[in-house]
CSV table of N, CA and C in Angstrom, one decimal:
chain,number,residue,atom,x,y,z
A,291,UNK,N,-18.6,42.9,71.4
A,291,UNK,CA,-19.0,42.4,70.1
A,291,UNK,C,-17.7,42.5,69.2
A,292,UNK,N,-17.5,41.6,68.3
A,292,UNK,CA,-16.5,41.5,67.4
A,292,UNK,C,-16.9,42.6,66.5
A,293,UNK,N,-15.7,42.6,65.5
A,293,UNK,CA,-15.7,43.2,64.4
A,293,UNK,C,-16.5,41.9,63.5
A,294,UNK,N,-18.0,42.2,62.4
A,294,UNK,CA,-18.4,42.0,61.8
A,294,UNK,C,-18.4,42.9,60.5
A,295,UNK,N,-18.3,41.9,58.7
A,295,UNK,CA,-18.8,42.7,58.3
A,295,UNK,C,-20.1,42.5,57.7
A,296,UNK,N,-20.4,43.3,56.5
A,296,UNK,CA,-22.1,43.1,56.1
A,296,UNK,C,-21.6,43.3,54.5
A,297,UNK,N,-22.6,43.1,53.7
A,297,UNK,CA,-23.1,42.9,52.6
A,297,UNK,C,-24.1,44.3,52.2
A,298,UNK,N,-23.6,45.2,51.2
A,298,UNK,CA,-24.8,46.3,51.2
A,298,UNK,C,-24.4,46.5,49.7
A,299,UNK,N,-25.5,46.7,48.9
A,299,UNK,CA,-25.7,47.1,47.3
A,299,UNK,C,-26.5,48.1,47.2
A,300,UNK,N,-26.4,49.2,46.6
A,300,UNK,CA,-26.7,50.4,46.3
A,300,UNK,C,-27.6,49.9,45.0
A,301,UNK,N,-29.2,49.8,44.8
A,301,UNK,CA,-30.0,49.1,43.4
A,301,UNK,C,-29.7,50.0,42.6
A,302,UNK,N,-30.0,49.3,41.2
A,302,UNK,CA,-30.6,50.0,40.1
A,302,UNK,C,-31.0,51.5,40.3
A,303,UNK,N,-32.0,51.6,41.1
A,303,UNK,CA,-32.6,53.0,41.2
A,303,UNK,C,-31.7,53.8,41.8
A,304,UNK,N,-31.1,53.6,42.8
A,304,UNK,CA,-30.1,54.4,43.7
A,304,UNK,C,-28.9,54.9,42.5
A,305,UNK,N,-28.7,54.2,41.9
A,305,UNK,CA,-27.5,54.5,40.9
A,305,UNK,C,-28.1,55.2,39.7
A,306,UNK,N,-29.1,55.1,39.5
A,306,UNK,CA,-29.7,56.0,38.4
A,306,UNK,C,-30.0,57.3,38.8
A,307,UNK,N,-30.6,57.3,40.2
A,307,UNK,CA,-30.7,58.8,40.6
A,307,UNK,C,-29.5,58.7,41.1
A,308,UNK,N,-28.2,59.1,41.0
A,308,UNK,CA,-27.5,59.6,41.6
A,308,UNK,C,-26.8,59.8,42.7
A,309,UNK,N,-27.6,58.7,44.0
A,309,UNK,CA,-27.7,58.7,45.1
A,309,UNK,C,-26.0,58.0,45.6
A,310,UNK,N,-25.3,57.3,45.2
A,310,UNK,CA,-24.2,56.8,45.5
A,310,UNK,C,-23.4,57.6,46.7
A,311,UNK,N,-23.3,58.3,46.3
A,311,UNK,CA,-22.2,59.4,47.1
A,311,UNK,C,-22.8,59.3,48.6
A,312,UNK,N,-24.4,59.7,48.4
A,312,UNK,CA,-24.8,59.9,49.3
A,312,UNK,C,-24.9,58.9,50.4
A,313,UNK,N,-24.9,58.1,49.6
A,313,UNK,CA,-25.7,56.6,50.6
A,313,UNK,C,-24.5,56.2,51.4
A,314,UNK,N,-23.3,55.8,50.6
A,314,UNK,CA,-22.0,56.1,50.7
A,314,UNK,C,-21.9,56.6,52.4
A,315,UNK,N,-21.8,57.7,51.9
A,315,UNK,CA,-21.5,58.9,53.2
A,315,UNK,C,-22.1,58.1,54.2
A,316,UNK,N,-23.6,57.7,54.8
A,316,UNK,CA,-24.1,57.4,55.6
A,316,UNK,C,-23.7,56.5,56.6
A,317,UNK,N,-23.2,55.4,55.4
A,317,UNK,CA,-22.2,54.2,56.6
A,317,UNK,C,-21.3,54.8,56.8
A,318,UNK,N,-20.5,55.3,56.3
A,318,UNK,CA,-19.2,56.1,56.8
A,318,UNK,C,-19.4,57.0,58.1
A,319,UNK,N,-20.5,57.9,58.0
A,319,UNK,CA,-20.8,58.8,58.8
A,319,UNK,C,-20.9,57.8,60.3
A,320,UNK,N,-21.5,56.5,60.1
A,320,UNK,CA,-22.1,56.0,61.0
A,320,UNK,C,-20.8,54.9,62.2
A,321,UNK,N,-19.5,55.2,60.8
A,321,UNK,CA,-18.3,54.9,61.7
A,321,UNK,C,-17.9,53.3,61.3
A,322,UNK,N,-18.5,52.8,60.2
A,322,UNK,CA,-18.3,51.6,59.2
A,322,UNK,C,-17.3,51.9,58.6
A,323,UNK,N,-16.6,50.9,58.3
A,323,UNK,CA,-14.9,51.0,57.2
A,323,UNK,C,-15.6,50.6,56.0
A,324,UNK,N,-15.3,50.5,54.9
A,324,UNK,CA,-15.6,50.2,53.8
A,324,UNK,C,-14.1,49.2,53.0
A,325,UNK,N,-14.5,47.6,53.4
A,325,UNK,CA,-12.9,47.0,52.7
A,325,UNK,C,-13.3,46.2,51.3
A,326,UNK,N,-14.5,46.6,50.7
A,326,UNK,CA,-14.5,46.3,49.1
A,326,UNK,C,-16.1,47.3,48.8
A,327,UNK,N,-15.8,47.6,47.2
A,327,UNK,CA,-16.8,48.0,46.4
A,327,UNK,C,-16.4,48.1,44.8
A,328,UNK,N,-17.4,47.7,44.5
A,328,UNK,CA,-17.4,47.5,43.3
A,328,UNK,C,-18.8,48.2,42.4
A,329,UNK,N,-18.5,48.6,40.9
A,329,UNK,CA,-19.4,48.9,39.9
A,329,UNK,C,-19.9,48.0,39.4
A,330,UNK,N,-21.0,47.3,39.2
A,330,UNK,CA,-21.3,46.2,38.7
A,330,UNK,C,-22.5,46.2,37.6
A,331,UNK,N,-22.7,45.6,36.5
A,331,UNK,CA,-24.1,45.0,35.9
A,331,UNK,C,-24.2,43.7,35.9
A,332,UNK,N,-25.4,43.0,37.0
A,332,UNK,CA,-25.7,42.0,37.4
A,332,UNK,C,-25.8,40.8,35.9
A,333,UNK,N,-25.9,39.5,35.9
A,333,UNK,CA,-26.0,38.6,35.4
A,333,UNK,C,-27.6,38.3,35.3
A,334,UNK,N,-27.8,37.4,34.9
A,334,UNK,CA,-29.1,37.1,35.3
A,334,UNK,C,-29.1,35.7,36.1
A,335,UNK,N,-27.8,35.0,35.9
A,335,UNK,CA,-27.6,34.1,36.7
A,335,UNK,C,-27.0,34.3,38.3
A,336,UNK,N,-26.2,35.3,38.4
A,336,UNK,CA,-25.8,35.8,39.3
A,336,UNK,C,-26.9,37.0,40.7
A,337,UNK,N,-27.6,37.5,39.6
A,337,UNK,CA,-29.1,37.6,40.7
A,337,UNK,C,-29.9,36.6,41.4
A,338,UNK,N,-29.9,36.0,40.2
A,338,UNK,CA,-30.6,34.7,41.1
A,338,UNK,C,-30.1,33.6,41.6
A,339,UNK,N,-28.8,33.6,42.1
A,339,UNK,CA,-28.2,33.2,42.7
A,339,UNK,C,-27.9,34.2,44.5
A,340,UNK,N,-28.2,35.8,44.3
A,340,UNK,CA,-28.3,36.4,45.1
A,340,UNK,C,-29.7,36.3,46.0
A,341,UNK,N,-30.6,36.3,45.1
A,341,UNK,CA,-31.8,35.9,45.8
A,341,UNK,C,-32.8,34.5,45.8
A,342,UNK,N,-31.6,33.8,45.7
A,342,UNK,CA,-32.0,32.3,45.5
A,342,UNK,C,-33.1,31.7,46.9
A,343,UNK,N,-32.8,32.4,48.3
A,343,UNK,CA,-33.9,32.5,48.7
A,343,UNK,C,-35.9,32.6,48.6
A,344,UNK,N,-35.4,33.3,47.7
A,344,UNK,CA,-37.0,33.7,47.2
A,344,UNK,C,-37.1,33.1,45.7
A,345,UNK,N,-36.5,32.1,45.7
A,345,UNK,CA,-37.2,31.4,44.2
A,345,UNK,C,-38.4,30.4,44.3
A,346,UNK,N,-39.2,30.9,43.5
A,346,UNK,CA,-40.2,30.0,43.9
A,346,UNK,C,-41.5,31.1,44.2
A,347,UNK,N,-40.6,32.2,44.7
A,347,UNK,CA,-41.8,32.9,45.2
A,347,UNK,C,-42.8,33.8,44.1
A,348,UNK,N,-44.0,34.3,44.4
A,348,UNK,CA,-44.5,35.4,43.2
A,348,UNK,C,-43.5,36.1,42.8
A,349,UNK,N,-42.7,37.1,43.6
A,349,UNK,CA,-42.1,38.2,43.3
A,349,UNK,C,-40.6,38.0,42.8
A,350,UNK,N,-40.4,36.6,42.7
A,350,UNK,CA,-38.6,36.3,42.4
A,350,UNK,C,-38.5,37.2,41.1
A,351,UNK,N,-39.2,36.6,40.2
A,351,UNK,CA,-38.8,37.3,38.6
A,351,UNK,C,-39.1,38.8,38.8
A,352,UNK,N,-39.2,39.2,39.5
A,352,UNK,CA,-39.7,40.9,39.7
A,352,UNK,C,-38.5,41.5,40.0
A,353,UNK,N,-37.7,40.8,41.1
A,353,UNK,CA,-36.7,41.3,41.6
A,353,UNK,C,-35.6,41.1,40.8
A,354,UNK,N,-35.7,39.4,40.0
A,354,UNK,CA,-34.0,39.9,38.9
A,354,UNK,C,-34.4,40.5,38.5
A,355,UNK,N,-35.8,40.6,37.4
A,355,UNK,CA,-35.3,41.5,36.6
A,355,UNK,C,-34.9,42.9,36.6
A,356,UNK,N,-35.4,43.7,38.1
A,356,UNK,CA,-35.5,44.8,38.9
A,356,UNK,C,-33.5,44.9,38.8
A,357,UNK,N,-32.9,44.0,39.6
A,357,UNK,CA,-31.7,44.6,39.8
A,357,UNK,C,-30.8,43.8,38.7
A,358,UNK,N,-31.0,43.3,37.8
A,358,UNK,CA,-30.4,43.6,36.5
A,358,UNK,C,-31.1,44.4,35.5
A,359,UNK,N,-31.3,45.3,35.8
A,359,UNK,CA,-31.9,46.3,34.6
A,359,UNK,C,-30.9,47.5,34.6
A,360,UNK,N,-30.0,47.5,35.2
A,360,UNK,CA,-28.9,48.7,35.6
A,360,UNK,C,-27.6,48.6,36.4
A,361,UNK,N,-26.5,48.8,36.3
A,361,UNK,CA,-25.7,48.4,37.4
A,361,UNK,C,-26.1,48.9,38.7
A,362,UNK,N,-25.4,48.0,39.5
A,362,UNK,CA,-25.2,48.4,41.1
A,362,UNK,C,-23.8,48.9,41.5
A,363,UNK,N,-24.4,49.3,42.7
A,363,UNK,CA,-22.7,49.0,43.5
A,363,UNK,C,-22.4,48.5,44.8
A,364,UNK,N,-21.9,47.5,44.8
A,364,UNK,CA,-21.8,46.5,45.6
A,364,UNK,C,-20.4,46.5,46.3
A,365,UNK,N,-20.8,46.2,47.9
A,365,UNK,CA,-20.2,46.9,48.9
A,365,UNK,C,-20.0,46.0,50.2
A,366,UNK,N,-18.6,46.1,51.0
A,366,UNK,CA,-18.7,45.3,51.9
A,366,UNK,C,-18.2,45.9,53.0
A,367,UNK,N,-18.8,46.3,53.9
A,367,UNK,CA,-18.5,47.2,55.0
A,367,UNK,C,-18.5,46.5,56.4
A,368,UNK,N,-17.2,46.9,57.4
A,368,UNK,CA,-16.9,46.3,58.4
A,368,UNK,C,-16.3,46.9,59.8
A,369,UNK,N,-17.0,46.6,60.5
A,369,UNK,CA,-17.3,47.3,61.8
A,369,UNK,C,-17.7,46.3,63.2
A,370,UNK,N,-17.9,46.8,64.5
A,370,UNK,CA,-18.7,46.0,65.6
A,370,UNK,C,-19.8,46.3,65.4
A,371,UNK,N,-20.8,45.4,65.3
A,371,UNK,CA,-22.0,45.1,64.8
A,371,UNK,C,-22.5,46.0,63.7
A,372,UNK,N,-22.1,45.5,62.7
A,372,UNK,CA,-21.7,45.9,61.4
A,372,UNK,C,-23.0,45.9,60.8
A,373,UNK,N,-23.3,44.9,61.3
A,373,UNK,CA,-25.2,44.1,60.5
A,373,UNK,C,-26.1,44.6,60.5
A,374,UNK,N,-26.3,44.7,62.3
A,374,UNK,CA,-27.3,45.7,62.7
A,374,UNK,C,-27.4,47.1,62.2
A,375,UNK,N,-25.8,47.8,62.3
A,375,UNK,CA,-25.7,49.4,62.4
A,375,UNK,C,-26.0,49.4,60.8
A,376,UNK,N,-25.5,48.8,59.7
A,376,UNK,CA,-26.2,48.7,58.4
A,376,UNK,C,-27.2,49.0,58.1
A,377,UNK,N,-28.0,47.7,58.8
A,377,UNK,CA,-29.6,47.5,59.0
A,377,UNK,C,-30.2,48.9,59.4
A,378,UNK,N,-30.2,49.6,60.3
A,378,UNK,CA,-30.9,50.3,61.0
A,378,UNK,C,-30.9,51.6,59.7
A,379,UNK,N,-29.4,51.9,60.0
A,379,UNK,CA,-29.3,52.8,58.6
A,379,UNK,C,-29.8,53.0,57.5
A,380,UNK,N,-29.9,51.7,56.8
A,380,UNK,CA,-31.0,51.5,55.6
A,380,UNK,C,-32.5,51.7,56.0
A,381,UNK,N,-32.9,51.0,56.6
A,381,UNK,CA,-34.3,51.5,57.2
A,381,UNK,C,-35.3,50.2,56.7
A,382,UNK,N,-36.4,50.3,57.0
A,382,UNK,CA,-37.3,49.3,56.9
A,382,UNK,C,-37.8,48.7,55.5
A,383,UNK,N,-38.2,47.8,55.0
A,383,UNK,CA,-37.7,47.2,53.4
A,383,UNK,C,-38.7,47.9,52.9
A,384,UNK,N,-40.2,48.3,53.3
A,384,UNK,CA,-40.6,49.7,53.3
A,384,UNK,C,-40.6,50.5,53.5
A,385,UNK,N,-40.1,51.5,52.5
A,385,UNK,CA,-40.3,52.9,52.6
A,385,UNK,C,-41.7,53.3,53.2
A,386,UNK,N,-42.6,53.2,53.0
A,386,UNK,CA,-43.5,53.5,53.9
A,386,UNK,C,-43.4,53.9,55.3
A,387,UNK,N,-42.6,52.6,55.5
A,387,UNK,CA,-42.4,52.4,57.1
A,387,UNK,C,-40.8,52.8,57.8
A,388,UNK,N,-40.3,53.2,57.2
A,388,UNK,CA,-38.9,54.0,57.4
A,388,UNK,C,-38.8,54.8,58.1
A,389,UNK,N,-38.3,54.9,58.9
A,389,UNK,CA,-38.0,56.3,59.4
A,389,UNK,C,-37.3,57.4,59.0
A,390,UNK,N,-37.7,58.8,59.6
A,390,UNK,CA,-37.4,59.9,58.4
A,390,UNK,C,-35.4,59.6,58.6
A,391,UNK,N,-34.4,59.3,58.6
A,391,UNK,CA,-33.2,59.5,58.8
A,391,UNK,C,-32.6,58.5,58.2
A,392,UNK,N,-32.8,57.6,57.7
A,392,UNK,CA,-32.7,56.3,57.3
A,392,UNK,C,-32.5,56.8,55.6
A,393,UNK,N,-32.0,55.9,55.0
A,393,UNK,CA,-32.0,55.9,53.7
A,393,UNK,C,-32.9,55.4,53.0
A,394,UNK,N,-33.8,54.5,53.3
A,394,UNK,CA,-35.0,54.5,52.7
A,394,UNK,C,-36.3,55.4,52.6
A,395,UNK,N,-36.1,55.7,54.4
A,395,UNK,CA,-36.9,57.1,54.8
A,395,UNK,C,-36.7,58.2,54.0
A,396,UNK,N,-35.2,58.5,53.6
A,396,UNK,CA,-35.3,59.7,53.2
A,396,UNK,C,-35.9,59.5,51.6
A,397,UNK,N,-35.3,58.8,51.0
A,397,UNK,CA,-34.8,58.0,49.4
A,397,UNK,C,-36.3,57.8,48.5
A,398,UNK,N,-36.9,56.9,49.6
A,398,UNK,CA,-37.6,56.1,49.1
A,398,UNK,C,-39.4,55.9,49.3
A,399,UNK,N,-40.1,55.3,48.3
A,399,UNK,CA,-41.3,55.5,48.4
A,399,UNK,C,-42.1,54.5,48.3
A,400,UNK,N,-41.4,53.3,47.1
A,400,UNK,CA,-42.0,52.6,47.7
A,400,UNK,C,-41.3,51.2,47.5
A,401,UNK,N,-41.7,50.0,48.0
A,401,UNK,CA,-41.1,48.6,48.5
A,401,UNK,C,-40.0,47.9,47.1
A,402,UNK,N,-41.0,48.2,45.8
A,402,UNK,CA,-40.1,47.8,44.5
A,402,UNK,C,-39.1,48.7,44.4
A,403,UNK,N,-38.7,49.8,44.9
A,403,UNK,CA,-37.8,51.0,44.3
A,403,UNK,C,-37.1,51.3,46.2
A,404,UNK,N,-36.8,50.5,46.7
A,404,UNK,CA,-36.1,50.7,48.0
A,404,UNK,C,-34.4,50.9,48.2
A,405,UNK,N,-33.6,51.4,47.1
A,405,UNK,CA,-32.7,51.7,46.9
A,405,UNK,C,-31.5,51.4,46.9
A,406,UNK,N,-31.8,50.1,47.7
A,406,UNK,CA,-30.6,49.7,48.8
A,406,UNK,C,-30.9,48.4,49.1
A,407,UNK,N,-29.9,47.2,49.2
A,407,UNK,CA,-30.1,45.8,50.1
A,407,UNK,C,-29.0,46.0,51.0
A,408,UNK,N,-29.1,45.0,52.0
A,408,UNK,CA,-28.3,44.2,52.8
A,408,UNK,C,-28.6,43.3,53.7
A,409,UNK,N,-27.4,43.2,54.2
A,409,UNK,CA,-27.9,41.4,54.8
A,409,UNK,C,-28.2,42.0,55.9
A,410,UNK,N,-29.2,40.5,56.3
A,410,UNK,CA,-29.8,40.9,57.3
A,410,UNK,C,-29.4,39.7,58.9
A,411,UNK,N,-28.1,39.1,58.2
A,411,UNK,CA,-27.7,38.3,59.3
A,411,UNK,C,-26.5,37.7,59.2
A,412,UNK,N,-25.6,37.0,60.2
A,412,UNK,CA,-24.4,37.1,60.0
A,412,UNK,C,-24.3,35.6,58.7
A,413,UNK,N,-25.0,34.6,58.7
A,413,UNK,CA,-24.8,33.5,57.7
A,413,UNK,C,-25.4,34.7,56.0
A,414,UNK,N,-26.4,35.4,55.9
A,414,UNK,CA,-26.2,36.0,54.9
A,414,UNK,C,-25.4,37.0,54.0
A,415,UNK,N,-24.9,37.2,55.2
A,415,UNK,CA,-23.8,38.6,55.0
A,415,UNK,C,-22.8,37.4,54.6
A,416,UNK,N,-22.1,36.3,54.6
A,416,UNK,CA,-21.0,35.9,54.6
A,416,UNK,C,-21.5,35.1,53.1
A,417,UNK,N,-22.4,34.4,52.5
A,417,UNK,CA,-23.0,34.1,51.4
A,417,UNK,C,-22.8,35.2,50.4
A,418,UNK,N,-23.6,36.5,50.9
A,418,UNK,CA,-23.5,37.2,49.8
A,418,UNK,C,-22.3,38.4,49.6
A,419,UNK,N,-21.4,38.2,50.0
A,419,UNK,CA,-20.3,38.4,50.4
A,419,UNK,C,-19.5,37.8,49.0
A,420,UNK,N,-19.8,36.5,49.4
A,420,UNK,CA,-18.9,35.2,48.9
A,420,UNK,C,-19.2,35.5,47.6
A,421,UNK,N,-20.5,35.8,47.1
A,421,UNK,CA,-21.2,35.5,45.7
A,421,UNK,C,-20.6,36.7,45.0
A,422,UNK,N,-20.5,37.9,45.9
A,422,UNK,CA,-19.8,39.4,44.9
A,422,UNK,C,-18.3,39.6,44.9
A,423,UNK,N,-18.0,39.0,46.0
A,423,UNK,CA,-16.3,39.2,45.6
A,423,UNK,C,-15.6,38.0,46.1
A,424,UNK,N,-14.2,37.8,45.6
A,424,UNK,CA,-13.4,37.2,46.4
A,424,UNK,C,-12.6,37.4,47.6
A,425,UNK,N,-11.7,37.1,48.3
A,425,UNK,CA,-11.0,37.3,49.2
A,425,UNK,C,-10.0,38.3,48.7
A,426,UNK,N,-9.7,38.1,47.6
A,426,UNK,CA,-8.7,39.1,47.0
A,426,UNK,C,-9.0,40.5,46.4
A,427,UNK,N,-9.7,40.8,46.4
A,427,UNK,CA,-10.9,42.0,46.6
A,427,UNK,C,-11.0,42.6,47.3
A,428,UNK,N,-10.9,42.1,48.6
A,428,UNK,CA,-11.3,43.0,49.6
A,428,UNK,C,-10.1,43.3,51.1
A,429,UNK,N,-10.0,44.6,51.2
A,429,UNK,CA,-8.8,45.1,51.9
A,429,UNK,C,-9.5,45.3,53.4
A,430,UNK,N,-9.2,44.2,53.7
A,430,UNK,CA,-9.0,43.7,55.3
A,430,UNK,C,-7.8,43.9,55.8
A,431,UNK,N,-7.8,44.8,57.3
A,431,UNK,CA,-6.9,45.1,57.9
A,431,UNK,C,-6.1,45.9,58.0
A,432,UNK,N,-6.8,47.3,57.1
A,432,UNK,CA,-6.2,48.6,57.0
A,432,UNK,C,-7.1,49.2,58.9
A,433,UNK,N,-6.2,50.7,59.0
A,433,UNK,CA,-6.5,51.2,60.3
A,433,UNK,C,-7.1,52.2,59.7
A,434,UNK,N,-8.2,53.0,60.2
A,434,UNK,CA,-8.2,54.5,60.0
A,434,UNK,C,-7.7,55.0,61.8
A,435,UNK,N,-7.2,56.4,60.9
A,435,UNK,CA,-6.6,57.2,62.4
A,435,UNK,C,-8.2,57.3,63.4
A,436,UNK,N,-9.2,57.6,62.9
A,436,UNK,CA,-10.5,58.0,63.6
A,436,UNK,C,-11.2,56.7,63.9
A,437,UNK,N,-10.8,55.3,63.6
A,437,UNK,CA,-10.9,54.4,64.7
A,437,UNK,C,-11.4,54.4,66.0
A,438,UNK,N,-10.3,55.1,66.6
A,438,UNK,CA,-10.3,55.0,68.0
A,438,UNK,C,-11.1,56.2,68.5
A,439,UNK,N,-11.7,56.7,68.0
A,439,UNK,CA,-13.0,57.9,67.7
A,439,UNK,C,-14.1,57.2,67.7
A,440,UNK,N,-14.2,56.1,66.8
A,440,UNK,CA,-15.5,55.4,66.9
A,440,UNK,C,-15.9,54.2,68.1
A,441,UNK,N,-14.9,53.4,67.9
A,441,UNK,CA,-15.4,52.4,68.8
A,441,UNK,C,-14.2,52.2,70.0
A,442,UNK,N,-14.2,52.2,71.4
A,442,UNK,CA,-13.7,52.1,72.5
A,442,UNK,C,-12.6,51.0,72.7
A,443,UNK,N,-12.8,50.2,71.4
A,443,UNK,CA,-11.3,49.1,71.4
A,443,UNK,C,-11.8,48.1,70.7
């Protein structure tokens, strides 16, 4: 598998409690680089342009107004199978249904207050990517020494 990266934002809630550092730590721990992040307070046009997806649906206006109510921090992390190892880490888009180890698992309670997004495929990750930063933003192509600790080549 190639090097992939992902798309991950720390919500509203996560940043209010505190949680950054922590969440932080998890991809790192899990052997993800991190080549952009940013502090952000969302737009109202630029949310829904994030979840342009789901316009139309009951819950759109729930969700801007949910992750513009507070900054985020918004994050672009890059690795082999960057997507998935993301994915898993965050945990299921219910907390309910999370597993205990996961960030939602531990974090989270319930589906409005789930702490955390990311993409959940490689055409979304590269959209919402595109929508939070530029190319010039983001530091591609640095090494860490513990690289070759994580992945086999």
């Amino acid at each position: 598998m190639s090097v992939e990266r992902t798309f991950v934002a720390i919500k509203p809630d996560g940043v209010e409690r505190g949680l950054i550092g922590a969440i932080i730590s998890r991809f790192e721990n899990r052997g993800l680089k991190l080549v952009g992040m940013k502090l952000m307070k969302l737009s109202k046009e630029k949310a829904e342009e994030h979840y342009g997806e789901h316009k139309g649906k009951p819950f759109f206006d729930g969700l801007v107004s949910f992750i513009t109510a507070g900054p985020i921090v918004a994050m672009v992390w890059e690795g082999k199978n960057a997507i998935s190892l993301a994915r898993n880490t965050i945990g299921a888009t219910n907390p309910a249904s999370s597993a205990p180890g996961t960030i939602r698992g531990d974090f989270a309670v319930e589906i409005g207050r789930n702490i955390v997004h990311g993409s959940d495929g490689p055409e979304s990750a590269a959209r919402e990517i595109s929508i939070f930063f530029s190319d010039s933003e983001l530091c591609p192509g640095w090494s860490r020494s513990i690289d070759k600790w994580v992945s086999e080549g």
